[in-house]
CSV table of C-alpha atoms and ligand atoms in Angstrom, one decimal:
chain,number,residue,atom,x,y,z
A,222,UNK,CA,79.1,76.9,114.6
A,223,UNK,CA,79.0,79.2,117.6
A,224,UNK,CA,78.1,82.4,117.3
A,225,UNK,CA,81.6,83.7,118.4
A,226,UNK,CA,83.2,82.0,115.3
A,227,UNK,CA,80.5,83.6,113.2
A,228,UNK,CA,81.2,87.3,114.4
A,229,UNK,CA,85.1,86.3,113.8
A,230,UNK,CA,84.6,84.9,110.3
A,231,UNK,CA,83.5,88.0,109.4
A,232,UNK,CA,85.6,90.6,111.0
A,233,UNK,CA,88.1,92.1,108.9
A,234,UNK,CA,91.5,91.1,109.3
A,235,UNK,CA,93.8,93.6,110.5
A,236,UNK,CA,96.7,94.7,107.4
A,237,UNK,CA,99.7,92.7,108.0
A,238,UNK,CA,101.8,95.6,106.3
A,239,UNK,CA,104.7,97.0,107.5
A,240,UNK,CA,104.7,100.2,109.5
A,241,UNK,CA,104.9,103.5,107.2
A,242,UNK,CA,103.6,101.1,104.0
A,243,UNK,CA,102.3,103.2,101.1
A,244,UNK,CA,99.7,100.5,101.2
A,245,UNK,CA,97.9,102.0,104.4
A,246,UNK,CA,97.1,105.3,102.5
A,247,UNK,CA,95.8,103.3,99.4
A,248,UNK,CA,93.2,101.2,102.0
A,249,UNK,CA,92.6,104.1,103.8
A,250,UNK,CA,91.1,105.9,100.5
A,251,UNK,CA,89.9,103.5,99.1
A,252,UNK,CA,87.4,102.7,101.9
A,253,UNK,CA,86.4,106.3,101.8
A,254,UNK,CA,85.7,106.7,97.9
A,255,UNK,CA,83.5,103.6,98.9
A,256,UNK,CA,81.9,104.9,102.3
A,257,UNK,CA,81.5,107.8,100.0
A,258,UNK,CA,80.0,106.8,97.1
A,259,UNK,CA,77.5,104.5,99.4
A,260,UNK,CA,78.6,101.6,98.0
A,261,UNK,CA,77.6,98.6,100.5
A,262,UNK,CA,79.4,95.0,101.2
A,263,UNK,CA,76.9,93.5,99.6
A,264,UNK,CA,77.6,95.0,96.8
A,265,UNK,CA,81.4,94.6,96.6
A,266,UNK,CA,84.0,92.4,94.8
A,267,UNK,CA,87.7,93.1,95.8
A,268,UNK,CA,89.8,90.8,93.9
A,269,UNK,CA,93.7,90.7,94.7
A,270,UNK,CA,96.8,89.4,92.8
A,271,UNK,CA,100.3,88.3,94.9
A,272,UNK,CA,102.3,90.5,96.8
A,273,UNK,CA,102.1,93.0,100.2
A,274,UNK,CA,99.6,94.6,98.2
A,275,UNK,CA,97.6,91.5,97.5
A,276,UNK,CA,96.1,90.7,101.0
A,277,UNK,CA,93.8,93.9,100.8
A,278,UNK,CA,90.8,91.7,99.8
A,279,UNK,CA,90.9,90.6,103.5
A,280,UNK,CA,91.0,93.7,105.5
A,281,UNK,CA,87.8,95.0,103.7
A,282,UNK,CA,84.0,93.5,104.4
A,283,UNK,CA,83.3,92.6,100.6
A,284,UNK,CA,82.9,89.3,98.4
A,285,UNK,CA,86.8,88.7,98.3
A,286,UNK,CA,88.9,87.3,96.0
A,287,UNK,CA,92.6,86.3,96.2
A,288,UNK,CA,93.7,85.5,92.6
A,289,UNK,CA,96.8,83.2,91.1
A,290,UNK,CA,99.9,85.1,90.5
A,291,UNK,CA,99.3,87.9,87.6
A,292,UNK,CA,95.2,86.8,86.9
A,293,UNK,CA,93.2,89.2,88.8
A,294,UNK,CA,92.1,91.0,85.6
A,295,UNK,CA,90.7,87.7,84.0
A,296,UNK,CA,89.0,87.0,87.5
A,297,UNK,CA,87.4,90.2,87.6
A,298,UNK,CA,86.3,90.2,84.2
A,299,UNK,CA,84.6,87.1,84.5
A,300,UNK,CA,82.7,88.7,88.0
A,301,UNK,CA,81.8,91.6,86.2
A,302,UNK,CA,80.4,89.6,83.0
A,303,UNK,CA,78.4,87.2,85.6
A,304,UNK,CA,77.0,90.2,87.3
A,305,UNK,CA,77.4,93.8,85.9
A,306,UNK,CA,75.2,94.8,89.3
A,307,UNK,CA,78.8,93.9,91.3
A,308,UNK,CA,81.4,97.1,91.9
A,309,UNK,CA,84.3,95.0,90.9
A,310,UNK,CA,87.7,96.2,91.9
A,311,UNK,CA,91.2,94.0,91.4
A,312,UNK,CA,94.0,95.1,93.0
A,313,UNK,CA,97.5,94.2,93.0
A,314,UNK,CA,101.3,95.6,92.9
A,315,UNK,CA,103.6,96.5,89.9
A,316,UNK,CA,105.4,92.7,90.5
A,317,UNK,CA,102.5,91.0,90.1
A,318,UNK,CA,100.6,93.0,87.3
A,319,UNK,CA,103.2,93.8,85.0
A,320,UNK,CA,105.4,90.9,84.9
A,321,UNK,CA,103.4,87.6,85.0
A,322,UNK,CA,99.8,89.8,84.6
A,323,UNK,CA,101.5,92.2,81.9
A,324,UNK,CA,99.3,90.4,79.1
A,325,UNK,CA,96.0,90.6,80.9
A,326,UNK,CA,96.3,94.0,81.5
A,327,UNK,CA,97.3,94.5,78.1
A,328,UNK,CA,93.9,93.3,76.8
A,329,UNK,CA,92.0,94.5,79.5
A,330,UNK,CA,93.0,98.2,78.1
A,331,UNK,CA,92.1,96.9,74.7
A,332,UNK,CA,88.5,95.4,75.8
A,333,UNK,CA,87.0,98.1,78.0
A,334,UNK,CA,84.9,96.1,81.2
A,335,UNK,CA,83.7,98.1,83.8
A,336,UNK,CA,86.2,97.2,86.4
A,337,UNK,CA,88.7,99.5,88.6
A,338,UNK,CA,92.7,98.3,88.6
A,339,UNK,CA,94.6,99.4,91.2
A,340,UNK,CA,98.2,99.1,91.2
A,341,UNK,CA,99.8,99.5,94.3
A,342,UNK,CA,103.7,100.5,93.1
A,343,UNK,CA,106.4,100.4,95.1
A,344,UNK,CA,109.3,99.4,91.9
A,345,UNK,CA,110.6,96.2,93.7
A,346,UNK,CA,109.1,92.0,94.8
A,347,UNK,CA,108.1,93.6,98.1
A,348,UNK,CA,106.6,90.4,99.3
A,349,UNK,CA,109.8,88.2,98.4
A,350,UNK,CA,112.4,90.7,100.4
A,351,UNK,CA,113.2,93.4,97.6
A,352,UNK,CA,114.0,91.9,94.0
A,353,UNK,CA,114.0,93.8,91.1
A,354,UNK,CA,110.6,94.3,89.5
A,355,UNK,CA,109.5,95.5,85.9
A,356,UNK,CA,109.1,99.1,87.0
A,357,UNK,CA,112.5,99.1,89.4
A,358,UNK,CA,114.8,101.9,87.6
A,359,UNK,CA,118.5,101.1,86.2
A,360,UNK,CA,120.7,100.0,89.0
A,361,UNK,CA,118.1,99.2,91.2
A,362,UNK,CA,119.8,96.2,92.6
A,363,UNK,CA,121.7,95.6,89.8
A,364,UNK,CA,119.1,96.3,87.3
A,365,UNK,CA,120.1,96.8,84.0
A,366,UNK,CA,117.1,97.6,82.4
A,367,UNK,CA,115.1,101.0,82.2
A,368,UNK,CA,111.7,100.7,84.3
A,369,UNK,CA,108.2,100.4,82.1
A,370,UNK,CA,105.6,103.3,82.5
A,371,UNK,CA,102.4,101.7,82.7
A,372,UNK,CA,100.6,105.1,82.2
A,373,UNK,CA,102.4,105.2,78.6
A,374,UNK,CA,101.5,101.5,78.2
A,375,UNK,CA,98.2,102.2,78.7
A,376,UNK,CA,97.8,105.4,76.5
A,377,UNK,CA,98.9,103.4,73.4
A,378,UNK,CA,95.2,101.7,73.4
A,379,UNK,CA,92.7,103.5,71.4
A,380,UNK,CA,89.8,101.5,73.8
A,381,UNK,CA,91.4,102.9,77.0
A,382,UNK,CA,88.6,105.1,79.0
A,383,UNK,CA,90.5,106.2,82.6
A,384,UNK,CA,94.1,106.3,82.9
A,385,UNK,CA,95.4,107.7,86.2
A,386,UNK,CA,98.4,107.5,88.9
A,387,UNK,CA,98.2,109.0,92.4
A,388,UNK,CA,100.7,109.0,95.1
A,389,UNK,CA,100.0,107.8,98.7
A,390,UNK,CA,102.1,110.7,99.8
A,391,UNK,CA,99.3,112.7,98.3
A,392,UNK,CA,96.4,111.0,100.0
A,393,UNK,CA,93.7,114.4,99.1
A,394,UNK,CA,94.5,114.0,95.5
A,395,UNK,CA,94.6,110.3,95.4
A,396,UNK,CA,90.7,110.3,97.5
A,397,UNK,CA,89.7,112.5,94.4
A,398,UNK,CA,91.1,110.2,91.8
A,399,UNK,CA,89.9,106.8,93.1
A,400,UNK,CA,86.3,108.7,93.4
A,401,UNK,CA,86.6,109.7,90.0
A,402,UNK,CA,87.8,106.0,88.8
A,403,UNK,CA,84.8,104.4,90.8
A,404,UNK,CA,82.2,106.6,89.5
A,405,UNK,CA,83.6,105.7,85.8
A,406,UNK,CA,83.2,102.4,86.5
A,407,UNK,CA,79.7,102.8,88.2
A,408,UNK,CA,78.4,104.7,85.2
A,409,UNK,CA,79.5,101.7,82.6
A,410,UNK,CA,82.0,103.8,80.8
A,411,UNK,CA,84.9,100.8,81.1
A,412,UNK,CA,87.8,100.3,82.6
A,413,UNK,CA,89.4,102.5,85.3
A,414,UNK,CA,93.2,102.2,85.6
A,415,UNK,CA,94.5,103.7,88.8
A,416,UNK,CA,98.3,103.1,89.4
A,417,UNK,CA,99.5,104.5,93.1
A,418,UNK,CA,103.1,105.2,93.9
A,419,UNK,CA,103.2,103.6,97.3
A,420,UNK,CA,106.1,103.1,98.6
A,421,UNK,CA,108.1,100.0,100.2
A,422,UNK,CA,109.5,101.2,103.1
A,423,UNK,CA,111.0,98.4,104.3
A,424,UNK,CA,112.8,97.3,100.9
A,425,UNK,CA,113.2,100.2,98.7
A,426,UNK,CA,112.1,104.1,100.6
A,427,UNK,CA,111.4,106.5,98.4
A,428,UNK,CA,109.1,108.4,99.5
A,429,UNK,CA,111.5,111.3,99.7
A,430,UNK,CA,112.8,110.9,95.9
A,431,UNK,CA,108.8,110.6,94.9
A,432,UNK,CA,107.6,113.5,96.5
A,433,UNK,CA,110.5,115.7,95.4
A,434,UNK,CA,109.9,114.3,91.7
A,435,UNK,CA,106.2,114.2,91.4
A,436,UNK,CA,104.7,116.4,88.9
A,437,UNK,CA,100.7,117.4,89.0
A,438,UNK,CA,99.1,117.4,86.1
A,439,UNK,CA,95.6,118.4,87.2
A,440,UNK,CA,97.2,121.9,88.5
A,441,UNK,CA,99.0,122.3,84.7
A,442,UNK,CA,97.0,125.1,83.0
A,443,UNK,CA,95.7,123.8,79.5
A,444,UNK,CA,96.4,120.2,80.0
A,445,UNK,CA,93.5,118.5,78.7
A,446,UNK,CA,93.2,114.6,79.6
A,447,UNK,CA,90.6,114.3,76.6
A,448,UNK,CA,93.4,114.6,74.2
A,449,UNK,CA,95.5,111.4,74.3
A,450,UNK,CA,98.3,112.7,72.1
A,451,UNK,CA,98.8,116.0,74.4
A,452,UNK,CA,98.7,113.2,77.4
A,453,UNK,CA,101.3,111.2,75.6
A,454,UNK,CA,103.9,113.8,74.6
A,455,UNK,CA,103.4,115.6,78.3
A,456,UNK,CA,104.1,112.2,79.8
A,457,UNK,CA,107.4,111.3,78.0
A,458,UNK,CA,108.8,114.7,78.3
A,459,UNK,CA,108.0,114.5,82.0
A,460,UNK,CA,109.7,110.9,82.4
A,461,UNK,CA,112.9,112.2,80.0
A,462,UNK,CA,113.2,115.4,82.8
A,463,UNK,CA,113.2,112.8,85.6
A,464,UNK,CA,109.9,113.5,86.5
A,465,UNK,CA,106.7,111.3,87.3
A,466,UNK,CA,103.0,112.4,86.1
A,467,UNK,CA,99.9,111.9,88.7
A,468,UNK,CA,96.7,113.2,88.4
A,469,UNK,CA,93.8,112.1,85.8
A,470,UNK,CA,96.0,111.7,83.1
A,471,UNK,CA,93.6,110.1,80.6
A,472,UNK,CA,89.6,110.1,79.7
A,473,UNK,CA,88.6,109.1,76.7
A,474,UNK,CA,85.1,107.4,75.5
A,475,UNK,CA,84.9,103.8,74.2
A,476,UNK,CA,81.8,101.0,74.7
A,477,UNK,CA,82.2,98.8,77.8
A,478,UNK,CA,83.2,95.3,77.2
A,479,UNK,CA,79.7,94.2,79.2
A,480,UNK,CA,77.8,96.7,76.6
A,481,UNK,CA,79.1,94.5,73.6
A,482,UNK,CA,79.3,91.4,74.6
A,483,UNK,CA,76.3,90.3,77.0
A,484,UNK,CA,73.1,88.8,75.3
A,485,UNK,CA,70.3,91.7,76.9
A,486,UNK,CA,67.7,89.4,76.2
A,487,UNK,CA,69.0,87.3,79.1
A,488,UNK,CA,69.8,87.8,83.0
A,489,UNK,CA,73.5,87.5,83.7
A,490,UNK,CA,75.0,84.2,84.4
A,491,UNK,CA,74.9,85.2,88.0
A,492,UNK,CA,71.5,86.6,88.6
A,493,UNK,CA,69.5,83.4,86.7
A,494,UNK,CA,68.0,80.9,88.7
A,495,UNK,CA,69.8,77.8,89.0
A,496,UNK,CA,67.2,75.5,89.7
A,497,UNK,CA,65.8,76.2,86.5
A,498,UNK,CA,64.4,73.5,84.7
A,499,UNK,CA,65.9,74.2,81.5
A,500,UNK,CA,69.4,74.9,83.1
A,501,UNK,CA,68.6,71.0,84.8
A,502,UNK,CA,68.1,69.8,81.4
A,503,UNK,CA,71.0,71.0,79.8
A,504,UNK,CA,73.1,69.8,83.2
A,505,UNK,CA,71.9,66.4,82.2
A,506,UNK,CA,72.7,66.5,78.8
A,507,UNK,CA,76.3,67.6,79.9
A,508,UNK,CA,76.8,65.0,81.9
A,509,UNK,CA,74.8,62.4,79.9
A,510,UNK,CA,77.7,63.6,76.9
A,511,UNK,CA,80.7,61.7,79.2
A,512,UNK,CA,78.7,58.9,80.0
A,513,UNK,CA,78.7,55.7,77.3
B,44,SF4,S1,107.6,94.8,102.6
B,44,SF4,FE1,107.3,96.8,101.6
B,44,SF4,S2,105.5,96.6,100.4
B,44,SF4,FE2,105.5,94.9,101.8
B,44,SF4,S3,104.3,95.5,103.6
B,44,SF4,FE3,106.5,96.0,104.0
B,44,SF4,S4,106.7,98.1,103.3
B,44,SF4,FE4,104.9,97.4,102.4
């Protein structure tokens, strides 16, 4: 290999997003929560799902990871379970996280790991040229059905820790909330959820209707996003009036999924030695078991 081909292997790709994509204002903050927080390569896992918003694992300098359709929750899970010492960060879009991944992030609200989720949504298949997804609203192409709210999805599990949405229109707010997601997540304290309206302004534009119907919840006097049934109830009054919540909208307290289920008499999977001669032995024993 020549040393050319080594730079170029790892350079960072250049976003293959659309001019004016929310996406751009997600990437943007994200790498500054991460320049921020001095979190290094090294140090890094950026897992993606399908979709526009999927391909962000390649434009970053990290361990990167680009899942099957819908199971970049599992895939992180397992990275953060085979070394807790890993920021672990899967990303996605609403297509491809609450249609085929809607059960995985289901149970990753009800089991806590230390991992960041965000959802890039822009309420339409960006990717395949602008079909109805699960949080399109009625008449959306057709669409007879009302849109899902992840944020009330999400509120419904007594084990959530970190529920918030943030709006690449907003890019200040949004740098705060993806800080305040990381460091939740770099403290142990579980899973982070961090949906970002980001609109798709090739297939669906609304980032006129958003920013006229946004409503702030960090600038509401006495909202309190330690109570989860003031969170609910402000939330569905909100989305009856036509509007949609940002800011932190949830923190609660729960154990960490790594906290309850790794053995702390042991290293992590990833952080043993392979050559070990007791891992050889029981490699041998493996293998010996499919051999008459
Ligand atoms: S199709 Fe839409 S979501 Fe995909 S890159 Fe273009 S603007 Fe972004």
């Amino acid at each position: 290999m020549t040393m050319q081909t080594h730079i170029k292997t790892f350079t960072p790709a250049r976003p293959i997003w659309c001019a004016g994509c929310g996406d751009f204002a997600v990437q943007g903050v994200l790498e500054k929560s991460l320049h921020k927080m001095g979190i290094p390569p090294h140090k890094l896992m950026l897992l993606a799902g399908i979709g526009c918003s999927g391909t962000i694992q390649n434009n970053l300098p990290c361990y990167g990871y680009h899942a099957l359709h819908g199971r970049v929750l599992p895939a992180a899970i397992g990275a953060k379970l085979a070394n807790p010492d890993l920021t672990v960060i899967a990303a996605g879009g609403d297509g491809d996280g609450y249609a085929i991944g809607a059960g995985h992030l289901v149970h990753t609200f009800k089991s806590n790991p230390s991992i960041m989720y965000v959802v890039m949504n822009n309420c339409n298949y960006g990717l395949t040229k602008g079909q109805a997804s699960p949080t399109s609203p009625i008449g959306y192409h057709d669409n007879p059905e009302s849109g899902m709210d992840s944020i009330l999805l999400g509120l419904s599990f007594p084990s959530a820790t970190f529920i918030a949405r943030g709006f690449s229109g907003n890019p200040e707010q949004l740098e705060r909330l993806m800080e305040a997601a990381l460091d939740h997540t770099e403290s142990r304290k579980g899973f982070a959820f961090l949906e970002v309206l980001s609109p798709c302004v090739t297939y669906y534009d609304t980032h006129r209707e958003w920013r006229a119907r946004v409503y702030n919840v960090d600038e509401e006097e006495g909202y309190d996003p330690a109570d989860r049934s003031m969170a609910f109830q402000r939330c569905l009054k909100l989305r009856d009036e036509g509007r949609i919540p940002i800011g932190r909208i949830f923190k609660g307290v729960h154990p960490s999924l790594e906290s309850l289920t790794l053995n702390k008499a042991e290293l992590p999977p990833a952080q043993q030695k392979v050559g070990h001669e007791g891992h050889r032995e029981q490699y041998d024993k493996f293998i010996n078991s499919y051999m008459g």
